[in-house]
CSV table of C-alpha atoms and ligand atoms in Angstrom, one decimal:
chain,number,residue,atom,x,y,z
A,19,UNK,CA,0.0,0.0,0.0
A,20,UNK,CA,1.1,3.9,-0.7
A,21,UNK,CA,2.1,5.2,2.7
A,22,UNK,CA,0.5,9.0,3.0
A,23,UNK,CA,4.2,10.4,3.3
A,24,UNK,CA,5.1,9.0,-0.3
A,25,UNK,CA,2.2,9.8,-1.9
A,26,UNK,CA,3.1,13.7,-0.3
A,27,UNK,CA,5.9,13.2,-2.1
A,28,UNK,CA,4.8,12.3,-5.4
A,29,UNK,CA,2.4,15.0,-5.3
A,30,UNK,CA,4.9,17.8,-4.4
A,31,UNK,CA,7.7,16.1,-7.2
A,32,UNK,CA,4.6,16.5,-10.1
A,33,UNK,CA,4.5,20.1,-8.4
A,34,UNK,CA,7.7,21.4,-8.5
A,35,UNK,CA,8.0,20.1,-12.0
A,36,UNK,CA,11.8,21.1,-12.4
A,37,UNK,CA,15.0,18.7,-11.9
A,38,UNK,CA,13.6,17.1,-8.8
A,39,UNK,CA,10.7,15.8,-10.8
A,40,UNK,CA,12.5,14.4,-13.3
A,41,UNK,CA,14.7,12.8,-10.7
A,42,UNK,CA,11.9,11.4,-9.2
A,43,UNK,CA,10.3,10.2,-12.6
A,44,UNK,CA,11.0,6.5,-11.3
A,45,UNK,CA,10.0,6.7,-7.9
A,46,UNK,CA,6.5,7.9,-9.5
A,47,UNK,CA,6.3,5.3,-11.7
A,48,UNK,CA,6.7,2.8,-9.4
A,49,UNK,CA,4.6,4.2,-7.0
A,50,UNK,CA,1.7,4.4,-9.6
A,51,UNK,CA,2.3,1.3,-10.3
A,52,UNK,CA,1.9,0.2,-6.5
A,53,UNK,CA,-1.2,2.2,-6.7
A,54,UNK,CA,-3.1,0.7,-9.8
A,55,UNK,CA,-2.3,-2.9,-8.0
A,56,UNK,CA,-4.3,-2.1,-5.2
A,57,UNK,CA,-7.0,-0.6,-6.9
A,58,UNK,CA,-10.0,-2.0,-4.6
A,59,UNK,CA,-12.9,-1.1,-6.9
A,60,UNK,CA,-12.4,-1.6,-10.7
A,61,UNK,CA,-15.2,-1.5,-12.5
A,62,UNK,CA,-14.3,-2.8,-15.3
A,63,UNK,CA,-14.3,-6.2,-14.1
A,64,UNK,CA,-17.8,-6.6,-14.7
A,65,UNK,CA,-17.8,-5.7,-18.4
A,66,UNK,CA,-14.6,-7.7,-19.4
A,67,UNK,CA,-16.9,-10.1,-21.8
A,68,UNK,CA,-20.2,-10.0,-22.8
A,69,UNK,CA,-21.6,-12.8,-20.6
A,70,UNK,CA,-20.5,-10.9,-17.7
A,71,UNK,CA,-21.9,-7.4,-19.4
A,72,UNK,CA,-25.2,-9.6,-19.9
A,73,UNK,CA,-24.9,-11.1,-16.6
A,74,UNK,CA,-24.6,-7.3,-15.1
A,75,UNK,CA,-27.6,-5.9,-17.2
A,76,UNK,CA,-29.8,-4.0,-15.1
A,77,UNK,CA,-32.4,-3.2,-17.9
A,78,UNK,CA,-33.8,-5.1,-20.9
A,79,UNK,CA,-36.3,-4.2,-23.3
A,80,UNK,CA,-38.4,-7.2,-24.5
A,81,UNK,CA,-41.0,-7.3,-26.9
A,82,UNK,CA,-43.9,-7.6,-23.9
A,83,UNK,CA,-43.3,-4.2,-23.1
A,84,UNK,CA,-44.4,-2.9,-26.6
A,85,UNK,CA,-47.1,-1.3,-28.4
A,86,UNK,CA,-47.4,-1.0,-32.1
A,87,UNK,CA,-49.1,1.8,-33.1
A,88,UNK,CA,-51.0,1.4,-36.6
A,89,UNK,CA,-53.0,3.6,-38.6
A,90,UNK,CA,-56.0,2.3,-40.4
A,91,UNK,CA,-57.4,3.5,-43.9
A,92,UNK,CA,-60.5,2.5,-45.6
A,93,UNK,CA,-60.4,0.3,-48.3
A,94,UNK,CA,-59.6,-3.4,-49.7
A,95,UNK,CA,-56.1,-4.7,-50.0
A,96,UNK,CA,-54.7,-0.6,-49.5
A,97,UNK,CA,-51.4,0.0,-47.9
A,98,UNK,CA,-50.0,3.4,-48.3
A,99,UNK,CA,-46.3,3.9,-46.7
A,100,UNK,CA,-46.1,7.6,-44.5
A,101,UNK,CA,-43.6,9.6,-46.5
A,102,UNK,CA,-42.2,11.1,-43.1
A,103,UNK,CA,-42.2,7.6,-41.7
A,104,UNK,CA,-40.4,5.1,-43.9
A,105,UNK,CA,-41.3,2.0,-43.4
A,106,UNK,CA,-45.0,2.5,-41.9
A,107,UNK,CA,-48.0,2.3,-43.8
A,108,UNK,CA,-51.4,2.9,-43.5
A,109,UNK,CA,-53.2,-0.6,-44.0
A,110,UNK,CA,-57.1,-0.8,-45.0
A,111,UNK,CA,-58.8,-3.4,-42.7
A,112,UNK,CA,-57.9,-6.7,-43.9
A,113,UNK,CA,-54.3,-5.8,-44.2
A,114,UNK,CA,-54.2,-4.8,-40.9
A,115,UNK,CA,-55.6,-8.0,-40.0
A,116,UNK,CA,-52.8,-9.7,-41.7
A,117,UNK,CA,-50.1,-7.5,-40.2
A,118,UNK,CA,-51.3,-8.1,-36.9
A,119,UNK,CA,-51.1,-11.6,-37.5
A,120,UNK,CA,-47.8,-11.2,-38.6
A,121,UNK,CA,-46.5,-9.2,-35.1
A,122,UNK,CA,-48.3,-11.8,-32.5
A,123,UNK,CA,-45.9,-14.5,-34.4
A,124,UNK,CA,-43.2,-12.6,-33.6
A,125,UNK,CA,-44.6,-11.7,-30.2
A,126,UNK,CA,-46.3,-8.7,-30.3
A,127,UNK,CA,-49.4,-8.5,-28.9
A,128,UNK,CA,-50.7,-5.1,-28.1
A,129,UNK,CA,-51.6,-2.9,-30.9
A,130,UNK,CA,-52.9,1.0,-30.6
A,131,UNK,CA,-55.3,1.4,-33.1
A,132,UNK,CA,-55.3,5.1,-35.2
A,133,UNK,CA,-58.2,6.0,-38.2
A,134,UNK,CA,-57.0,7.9,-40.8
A,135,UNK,CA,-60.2,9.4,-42.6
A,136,UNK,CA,-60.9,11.7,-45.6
A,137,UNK,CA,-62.4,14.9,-45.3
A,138,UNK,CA,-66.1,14.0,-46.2
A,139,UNK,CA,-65.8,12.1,-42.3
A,140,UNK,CA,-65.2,14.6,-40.7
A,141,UNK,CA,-67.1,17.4,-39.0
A,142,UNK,CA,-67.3,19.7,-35.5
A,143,UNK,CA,-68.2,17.2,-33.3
A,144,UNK,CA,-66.2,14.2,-34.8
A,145,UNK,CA,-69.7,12.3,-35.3
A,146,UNK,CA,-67.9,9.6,-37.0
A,147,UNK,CA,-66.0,8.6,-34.1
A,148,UNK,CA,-69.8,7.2,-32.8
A,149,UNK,CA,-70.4,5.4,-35.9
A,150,UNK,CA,-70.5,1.9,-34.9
A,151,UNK,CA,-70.5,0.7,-38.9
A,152,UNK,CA,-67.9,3.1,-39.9
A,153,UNK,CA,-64.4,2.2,-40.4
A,154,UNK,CA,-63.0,2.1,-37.1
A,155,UNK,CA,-65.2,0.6,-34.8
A,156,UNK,CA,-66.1,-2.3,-37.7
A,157,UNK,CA,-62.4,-3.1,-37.7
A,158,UNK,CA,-61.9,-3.0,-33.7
A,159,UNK,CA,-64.7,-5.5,-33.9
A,160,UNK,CA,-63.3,-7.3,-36.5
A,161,UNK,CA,-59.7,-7.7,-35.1
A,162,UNK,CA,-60.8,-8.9,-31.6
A,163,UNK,CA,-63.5,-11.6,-33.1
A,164,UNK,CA,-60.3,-13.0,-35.7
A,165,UNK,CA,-57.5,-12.4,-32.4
A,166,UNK,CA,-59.2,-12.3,-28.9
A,167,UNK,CA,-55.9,-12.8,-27.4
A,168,UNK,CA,-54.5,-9.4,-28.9
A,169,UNK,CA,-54.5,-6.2,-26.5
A,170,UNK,CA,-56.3,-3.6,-28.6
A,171,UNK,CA,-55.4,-0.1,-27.4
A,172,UNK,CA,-57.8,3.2,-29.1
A,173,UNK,CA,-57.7,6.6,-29.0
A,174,UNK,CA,-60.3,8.9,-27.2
A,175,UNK,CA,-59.6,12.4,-28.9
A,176,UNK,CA,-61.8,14.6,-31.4
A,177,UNK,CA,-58.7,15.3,-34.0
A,178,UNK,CA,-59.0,12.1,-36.5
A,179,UNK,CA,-62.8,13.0,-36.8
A,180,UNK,CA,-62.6,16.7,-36.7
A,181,UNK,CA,-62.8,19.1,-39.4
A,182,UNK,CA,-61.1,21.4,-37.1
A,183,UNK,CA,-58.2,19.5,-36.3
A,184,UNK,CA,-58.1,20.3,-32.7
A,185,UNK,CA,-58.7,17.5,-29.9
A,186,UNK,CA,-61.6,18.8,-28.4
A,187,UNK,CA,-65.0,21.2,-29.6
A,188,UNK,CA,-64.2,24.7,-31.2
A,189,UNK,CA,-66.0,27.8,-30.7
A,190,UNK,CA,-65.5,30.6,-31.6
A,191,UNK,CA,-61.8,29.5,-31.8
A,192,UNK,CA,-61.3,28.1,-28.6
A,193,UNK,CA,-61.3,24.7,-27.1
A,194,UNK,CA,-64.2,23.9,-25.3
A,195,UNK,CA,-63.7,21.6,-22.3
A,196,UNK,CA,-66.6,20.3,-20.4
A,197,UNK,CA,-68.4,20.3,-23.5
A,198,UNK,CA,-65.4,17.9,-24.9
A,199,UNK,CA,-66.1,15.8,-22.3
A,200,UNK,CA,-69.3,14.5,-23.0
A,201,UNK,CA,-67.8,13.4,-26.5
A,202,UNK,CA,-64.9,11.7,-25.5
A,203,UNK,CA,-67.0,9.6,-23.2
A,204,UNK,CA,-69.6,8.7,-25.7
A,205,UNK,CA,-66.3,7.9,-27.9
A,206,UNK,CA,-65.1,5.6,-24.9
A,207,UNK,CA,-68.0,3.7,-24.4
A,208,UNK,CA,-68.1,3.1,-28.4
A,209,UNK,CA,-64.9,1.9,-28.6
A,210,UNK,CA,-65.2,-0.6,-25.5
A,211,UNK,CA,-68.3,-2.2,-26.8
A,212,UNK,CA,-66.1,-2.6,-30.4
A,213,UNK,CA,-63.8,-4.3,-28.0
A,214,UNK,CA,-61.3,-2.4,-26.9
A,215,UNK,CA,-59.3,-3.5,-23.8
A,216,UNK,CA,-57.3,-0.2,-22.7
A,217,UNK,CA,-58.5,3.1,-23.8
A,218,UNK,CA,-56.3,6.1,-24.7
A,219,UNK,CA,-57.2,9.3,-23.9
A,220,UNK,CA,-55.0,11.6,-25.5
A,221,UNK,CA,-57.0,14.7,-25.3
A,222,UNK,CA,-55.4,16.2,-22.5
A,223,UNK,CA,-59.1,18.0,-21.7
A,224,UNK,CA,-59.1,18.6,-18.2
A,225,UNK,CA,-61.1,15.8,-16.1
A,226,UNK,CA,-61.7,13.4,-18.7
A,227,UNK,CA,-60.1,10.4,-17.1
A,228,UNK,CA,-62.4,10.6,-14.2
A,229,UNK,CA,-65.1,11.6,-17.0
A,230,UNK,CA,-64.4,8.2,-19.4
A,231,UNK,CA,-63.9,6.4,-15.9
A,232,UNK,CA,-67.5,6.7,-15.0
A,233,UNK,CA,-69.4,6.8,-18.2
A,234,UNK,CA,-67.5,2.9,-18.7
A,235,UNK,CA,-68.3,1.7,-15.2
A,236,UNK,CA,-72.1,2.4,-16.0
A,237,UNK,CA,-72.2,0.9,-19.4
A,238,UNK,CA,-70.5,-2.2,-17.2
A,239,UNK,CA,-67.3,-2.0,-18.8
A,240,UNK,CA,-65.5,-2.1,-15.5
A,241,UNK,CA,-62.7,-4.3,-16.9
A,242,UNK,CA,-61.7,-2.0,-19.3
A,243,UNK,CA,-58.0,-0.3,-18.6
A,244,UNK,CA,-57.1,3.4,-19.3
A,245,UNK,CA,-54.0,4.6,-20.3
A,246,UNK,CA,-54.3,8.5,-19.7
A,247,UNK,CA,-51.9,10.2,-21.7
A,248,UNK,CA,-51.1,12.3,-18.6
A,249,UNK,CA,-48.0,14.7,-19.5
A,250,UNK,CA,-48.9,15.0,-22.9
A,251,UNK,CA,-46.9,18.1,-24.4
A,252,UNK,CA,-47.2,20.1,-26.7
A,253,UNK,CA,-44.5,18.6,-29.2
A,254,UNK,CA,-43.1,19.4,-32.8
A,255,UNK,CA,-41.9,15.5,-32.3
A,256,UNK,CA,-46.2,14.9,-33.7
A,257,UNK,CA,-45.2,16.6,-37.0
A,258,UNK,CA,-45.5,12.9,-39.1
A,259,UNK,CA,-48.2,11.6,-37.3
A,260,UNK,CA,-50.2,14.3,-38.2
A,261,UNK,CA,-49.0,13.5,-42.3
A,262,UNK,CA,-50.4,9.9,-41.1
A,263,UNK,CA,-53.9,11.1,-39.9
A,264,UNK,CA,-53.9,13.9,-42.2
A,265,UNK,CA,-55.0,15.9,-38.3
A,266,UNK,CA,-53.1,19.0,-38.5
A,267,UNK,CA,-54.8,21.6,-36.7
A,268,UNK,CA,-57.0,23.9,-39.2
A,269,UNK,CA,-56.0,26.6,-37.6
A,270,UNK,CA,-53.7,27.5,-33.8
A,271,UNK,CA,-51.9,25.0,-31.6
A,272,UNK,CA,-52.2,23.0,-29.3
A,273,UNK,CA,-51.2,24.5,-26.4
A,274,UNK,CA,-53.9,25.5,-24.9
A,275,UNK,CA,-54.5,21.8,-23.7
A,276,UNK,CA,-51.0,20.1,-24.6
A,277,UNK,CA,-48.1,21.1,-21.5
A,278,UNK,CA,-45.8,23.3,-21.6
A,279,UNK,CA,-42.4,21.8,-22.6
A,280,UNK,CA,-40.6,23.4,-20.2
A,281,UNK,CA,-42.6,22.2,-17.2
A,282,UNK,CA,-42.3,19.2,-15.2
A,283,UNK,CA,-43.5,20.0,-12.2
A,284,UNK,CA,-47.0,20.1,-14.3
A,285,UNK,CA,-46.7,16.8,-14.7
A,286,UNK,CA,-46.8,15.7,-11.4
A,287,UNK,CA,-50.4,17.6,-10.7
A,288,UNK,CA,-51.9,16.0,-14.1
A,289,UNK,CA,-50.3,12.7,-12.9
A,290,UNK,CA,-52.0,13.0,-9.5
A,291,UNK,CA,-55.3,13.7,-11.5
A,292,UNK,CA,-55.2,11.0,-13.3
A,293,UNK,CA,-54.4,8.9,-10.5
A,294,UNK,CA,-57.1,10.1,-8.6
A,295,UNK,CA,-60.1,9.5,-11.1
A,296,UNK,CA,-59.0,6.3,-12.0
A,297,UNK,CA,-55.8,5.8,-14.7
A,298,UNK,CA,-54.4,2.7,-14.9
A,299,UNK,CA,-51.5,3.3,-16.9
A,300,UNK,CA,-49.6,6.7,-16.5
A,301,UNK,CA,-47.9,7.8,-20.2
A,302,UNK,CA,-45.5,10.1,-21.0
A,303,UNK,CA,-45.4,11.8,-24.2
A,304,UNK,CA,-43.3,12.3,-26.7
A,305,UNK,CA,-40.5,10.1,-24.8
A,306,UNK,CA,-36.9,10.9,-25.7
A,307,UNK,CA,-36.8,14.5,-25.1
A,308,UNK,CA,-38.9,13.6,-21.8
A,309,UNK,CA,-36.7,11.2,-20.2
A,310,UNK,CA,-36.7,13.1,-16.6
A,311,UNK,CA,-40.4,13.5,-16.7
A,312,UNK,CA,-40.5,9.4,-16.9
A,313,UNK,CA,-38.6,9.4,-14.1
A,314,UNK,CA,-40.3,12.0,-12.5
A,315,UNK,CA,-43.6,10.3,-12.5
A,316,UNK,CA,-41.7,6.8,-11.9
A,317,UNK,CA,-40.5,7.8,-8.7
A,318,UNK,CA,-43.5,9.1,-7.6
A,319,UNK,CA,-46.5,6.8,-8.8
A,320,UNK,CA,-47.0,3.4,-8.1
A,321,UNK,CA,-48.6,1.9,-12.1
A,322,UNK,CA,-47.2,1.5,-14.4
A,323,UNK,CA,-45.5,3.9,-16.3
A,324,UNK,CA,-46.0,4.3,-20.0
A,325,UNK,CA,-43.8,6.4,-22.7
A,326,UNK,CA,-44.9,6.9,-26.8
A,327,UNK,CA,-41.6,7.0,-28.7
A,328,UNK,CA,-43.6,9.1,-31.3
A,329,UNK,CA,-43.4,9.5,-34.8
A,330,UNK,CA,-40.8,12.1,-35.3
A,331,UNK,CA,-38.5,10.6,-32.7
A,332,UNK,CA,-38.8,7.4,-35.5
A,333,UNK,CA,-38.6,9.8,-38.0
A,334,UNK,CA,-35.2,11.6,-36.9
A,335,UNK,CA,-33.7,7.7,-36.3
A,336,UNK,CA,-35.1,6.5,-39.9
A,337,UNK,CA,-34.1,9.8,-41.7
A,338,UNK,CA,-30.0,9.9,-40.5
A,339,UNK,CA,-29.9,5.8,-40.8
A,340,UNK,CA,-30.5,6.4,-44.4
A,341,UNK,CA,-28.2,9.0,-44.9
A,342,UNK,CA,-25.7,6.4,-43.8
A,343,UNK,CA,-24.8,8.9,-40.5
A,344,UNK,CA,-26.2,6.9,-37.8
A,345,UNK,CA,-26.2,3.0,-37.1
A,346,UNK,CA,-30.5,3.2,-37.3
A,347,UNK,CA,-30.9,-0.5,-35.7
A,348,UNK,CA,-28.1,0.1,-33.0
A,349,UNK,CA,-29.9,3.6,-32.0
A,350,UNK,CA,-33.2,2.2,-31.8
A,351,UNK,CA,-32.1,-0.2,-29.8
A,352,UNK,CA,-30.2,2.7,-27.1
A,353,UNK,CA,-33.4,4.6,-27.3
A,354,UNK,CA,-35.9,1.9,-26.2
A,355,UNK,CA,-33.2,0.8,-23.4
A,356,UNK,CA,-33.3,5.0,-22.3
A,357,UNK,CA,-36.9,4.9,-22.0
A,358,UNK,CA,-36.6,1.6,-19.9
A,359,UNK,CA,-34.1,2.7,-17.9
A,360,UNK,CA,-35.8,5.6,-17.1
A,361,UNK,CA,-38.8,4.1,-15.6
A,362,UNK,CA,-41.0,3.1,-18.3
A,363,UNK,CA,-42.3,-0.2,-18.1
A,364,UNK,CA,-44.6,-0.2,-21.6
A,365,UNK,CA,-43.4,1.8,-24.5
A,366,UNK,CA,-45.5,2.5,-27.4
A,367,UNK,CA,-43.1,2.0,-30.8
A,368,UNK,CA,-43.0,2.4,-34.4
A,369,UNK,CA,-40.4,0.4,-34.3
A,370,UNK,CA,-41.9,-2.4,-32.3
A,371,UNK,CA,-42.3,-4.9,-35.1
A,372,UNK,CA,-38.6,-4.0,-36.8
A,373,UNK,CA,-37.4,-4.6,-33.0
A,374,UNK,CA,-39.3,-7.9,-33.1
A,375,UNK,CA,-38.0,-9.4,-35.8
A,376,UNK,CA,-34.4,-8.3,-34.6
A,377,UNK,CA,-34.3,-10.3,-31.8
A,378,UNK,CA,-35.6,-13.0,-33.3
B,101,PBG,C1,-54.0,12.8,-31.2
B,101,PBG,C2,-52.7,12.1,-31.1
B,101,PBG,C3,-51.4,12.6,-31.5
B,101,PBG,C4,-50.5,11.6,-31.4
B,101,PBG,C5,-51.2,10.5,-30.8
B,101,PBG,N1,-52.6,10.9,-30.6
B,101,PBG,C6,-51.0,13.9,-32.2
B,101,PBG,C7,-51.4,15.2,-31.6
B,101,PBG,O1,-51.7,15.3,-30.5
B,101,PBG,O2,-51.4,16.1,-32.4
B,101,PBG,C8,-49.1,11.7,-31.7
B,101,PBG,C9,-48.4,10.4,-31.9
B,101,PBG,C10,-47.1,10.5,-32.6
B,101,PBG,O3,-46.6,11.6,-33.0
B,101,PBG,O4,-46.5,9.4,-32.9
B,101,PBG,N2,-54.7,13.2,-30.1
């Protein structure tokens, strides 16, 4: 061991830096030397191979804790790929049954379900959203008569139905809440008699979780999970999903119901809301960019923890990997495992079924 007086001496002959060190050059050597063998903790011991790195691995993403978004179009044998999202297409009903076949083989088995409708379905109060023979709720039936094993996850919010875009009622340009409310619950209650088995409010009107809650307890759908979108913000990260759905806002922003990016402490007082009236799933959204907040509300909750990894953060991965500047599977990969490691137990993934099939 380094007794304290030679180590003042080494110290003061790096000091001096004149003859004296130079002198001294192999005394210091040898003492460093003395010093790296007795080096209680070295880290490094437990990534020396990669059964011991594997062995060590605190966090793993598997393909349980994934959701694959898809978007739905009308149509026979139509698949249409989102130019902003290479690689994702929107898929007319029996498509979508066949790629959902395809996923549970490889092992995913919760889907999010997303309309994408023309202009002639859409109106003020998103009417179509109700329409138990339109295209969505037919095909949520549909999917859960051909796969009753599948998790089918919907979205509660006006914008896919709207001709204004927004995710609640307009008047007079502003988003109205309480009147919202009533809609989104109708919506709910459609959706869990098509089947669904976790409902996706991603509104962010103010109450609606406790709202949804009760309208599905008295239609007896007391079963039926929801996964609140609680810190929802108000994100550029949406721009492809919007291409998708064809749900830009007709006019404005969001944020006037979407958070504030620079908040987090916002997040905690939706999270305790939507704890309070009844969430089952917290989510955090858009993910990367909101790593702390998944930790945040991690830390402080006790369900489960949810994060979208949304379609510009698959955009950005998809966009440099074809420019040849980024390893795109290796970066996926390190941005699920952030996620994870920050708290989130599900993550919902364009990349779920292209992370399937790589671990196959
Ligand atoms: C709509 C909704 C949006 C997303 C999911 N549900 C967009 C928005 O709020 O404008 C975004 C998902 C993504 O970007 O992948 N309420």
């Amino acid at each position: 061991m380094v007794s304290p007086d030679l180590a003042m001496d080494f110290k003061k002959c790096c000091l001096q830096n004149d003859l004296a060190f130079i002198n001294n050059s192999y005394l210091c050597i040898s003492l460093f030397l003395e010093y790296m063998v007795h080096l209680t903790h070295r880290p490094r011991r437990n990534r020396k191979s990669a059964v011991i790195r594997d062995l060590v691995q605190e966090t793993q993403v598997t393909v349980n804790d994934l959701i694959f978004p898809l978007f739905l179009i009308d149509g026979k044998n139509k698949k249409s790929e989102v130019n902003s999202m290479p690689g994702i297409f929107r898929l007319s009903p029996d498509l979508m049954l066949k790629e959902i076949e395809e996923c549970m083989k490889l092992g995913i088995k919760t889907f999010d379900i997303f309309p994408s409708l023309t202009d002639k379905y859409k109106d003020k109060k998103a009417t179509e959203s109700l329409n138990k023979k339109g295209l969505y709720l037919s095909t949520l039936r549909e999917i859960k008569k051909k796969f009753p094993e599948a998790v089918i996850m919907t979205d509660v919010a006006m914008d896919p139905y709207s001709s204004d875009g927004h995710d609640g009622l307009v008047k007079n340009g502003e988003i109205l809440n309480d009147e919202t409310l009533e809609i989104l619950a109708k919506m709910a209650v459609a959706q869990a008699e098509a089947g669904a088995d976790i409902i996706g409010p991603s509104d962010m009107m103010d109450g609606r979780v406790g709202f949804i809650r009760e309208a599905l307890d008295e239609e007896g759908f007391t079963n039926v999970s929801i996964m609140s979108y609680t810190a929802k913000y108000a994100s550029a990260f949406y721009g492809p999903f919007r291409d998708a759905l064809d749900s830009a806002p007709k006019f404005g922003d969001k944020k006037t119901y979407q958070m504030n990016p620079g908040n987090s402490k916002e997040a905690l007082i939706e999270a305790d809301l939507d704890f309070m009236e009844g969430a089952d799933f917290l989510m955090v959204k858009p993910a990367l960019s909101y790593l702390d907040i998944i930790k945040l509300l991690n830390d402080n909750f006790n369900i489960p923890i949810a994060a979208y990894n949304v379609s510009g953060e698959y955009a950005m991965v998809k966009a440099a990997a074809a420019k040849g500047w980024i390893d795109g599977d290796r970066v996926r990969d390190e941005i699920l495992l952030s996620m994870k490691r920050a708290g989130a137990s599900v993550i919902l993934t364009y990349f779920a079924k292209e992370f399937a099939k790589s671990i196959k």
